[in-house]
Amino acid sequence: MNTYNYLKIFENLGYGLIETEILYHKNKPYDFKILEMNKNVKNIIKDIMKNNPDLELKEFFKYSFIKEINMKDFFEGYIRNIDKLNNKPINVYNKKLDAYYEFVAYLKNRKCLFVIRDITKEQKKDILIYKLQKRLNISLDIGKIGWWELNIKTGYIEFHKNKAELLDYTIEEFPKHMYDIMKLVHPDDYEHTMNAMKKHLNGEDEFYHTEYRIRTKNGYYKWFYDQGQIIERDKDHSPLNLIGVVMDITERKNTELKLKELADFDPLTDCYNRRMGLILLEEKLKYSKRYQKKCVICFIDQDNLKYINDNYGHDIGDDSLKLLAKTIKSEIRDSDILCRIGGDEFFIVFPDCVKNSALSVINRIKNKLKDINKNLDFYIDFSFGFFEYNDFDSIDIDEFIKKADEDMYSMKKLKKISK
């Protein structure tokens, strides 16, 4: 096929075609001359021609395409190895025009055909996509977020690298099947996580969303928030694919836990505070009523706290309260509840317990304090009173505490009389 036919074919395809001859002069060892070109070449480069009317076409060709790369490298590295490169296209960026061109060279003897194409739109589109992807990845990294897509039929999951890296895995190490990933979920969170997924797949919830703990490669747990939605169904409307995002919410959960501790616990003694203590007392009394099990409330008042504060200072007074609380905790059961009402007053809830058993615990606490007091400049002791919940007819918390309090004050009076 002659050159003219090539020129027309590429012209119809929208490509520019230039036939050149490589010249090997001593002074210009990498020069060339243009033999033929189709009109698309002029269309591709017409903007520069407007701005450079005195520029010869040959010089312009160098300026527009070849100038952006080293001439020597181009002829030696590209044209001479063109067979090895399989005519791989190269892209050249024209800074003056902010335009991109792609061309392929076909070398035969000393003649070279350049196929030229303006790829500015495609290249700028690719650059925009790259920038958007880069920004998205940065945002995902900052937010500790990873996306995932579940094939519901096979159970296999495709996921963003962050999902693996947040759990200290590489993307190659992390499980690829739903069954294996769910093995990492904390046993206490497994059921509600699966239920959330089933509700969405069954159409009960618009989205799948849940919070759960998941084990890292190093063996500790992180909190994740997971949300997804079905994106594809088959002809029978059965779900095929589910896409979603997972977010590391460990810091938020730890903050919530700290806030809960501040809301529920006395900061000095690390016992439940009055508000939380009364909530738990009500729960225990309801349990007792439902299962007809006795429950004992013990009201405690530390003796001589004012004397300790006045003679040793309030810091020592606070230390005595902490020591009393610590001693009580060491003797009560895990199911028992210790609450600081305020000041020097506490109460203990003994669920599933009778008064005599509770009294045995109190006596152990007092004996332990006697040993502790041997090493103190002052003594720590307390008065106490009981109320046993055993009629199961009503739950009047204020009345029960009042009765335990009255029993405690009766003991205080006896102590004063005995002195």
Coordinates of C-alpha atoms in Angstrom, one line a residue, residues 3 68 75 85 136 165 275 307 366 384 390 406:
T3 CA 1.9 6.3 1.4
E68 CA 9.3 17.6 24.8
F75 CA 15.9 8.3 18.0
L85 CA 8.4 -2.1 22.0
L136 CA -11.0 9.5 48.1
E165 CA -4.8 -2.8 57.5
R275 CA -27.8 7.5 90.4
Y307 CA -12.4 13.7 113.0
K366 CA -14.8 -5.3 109.9
F384 CA -24.4 -0.4 109.3
N390 CA -38.8 -10.9 101.3
E406 CA -33.0 3.6 110.3

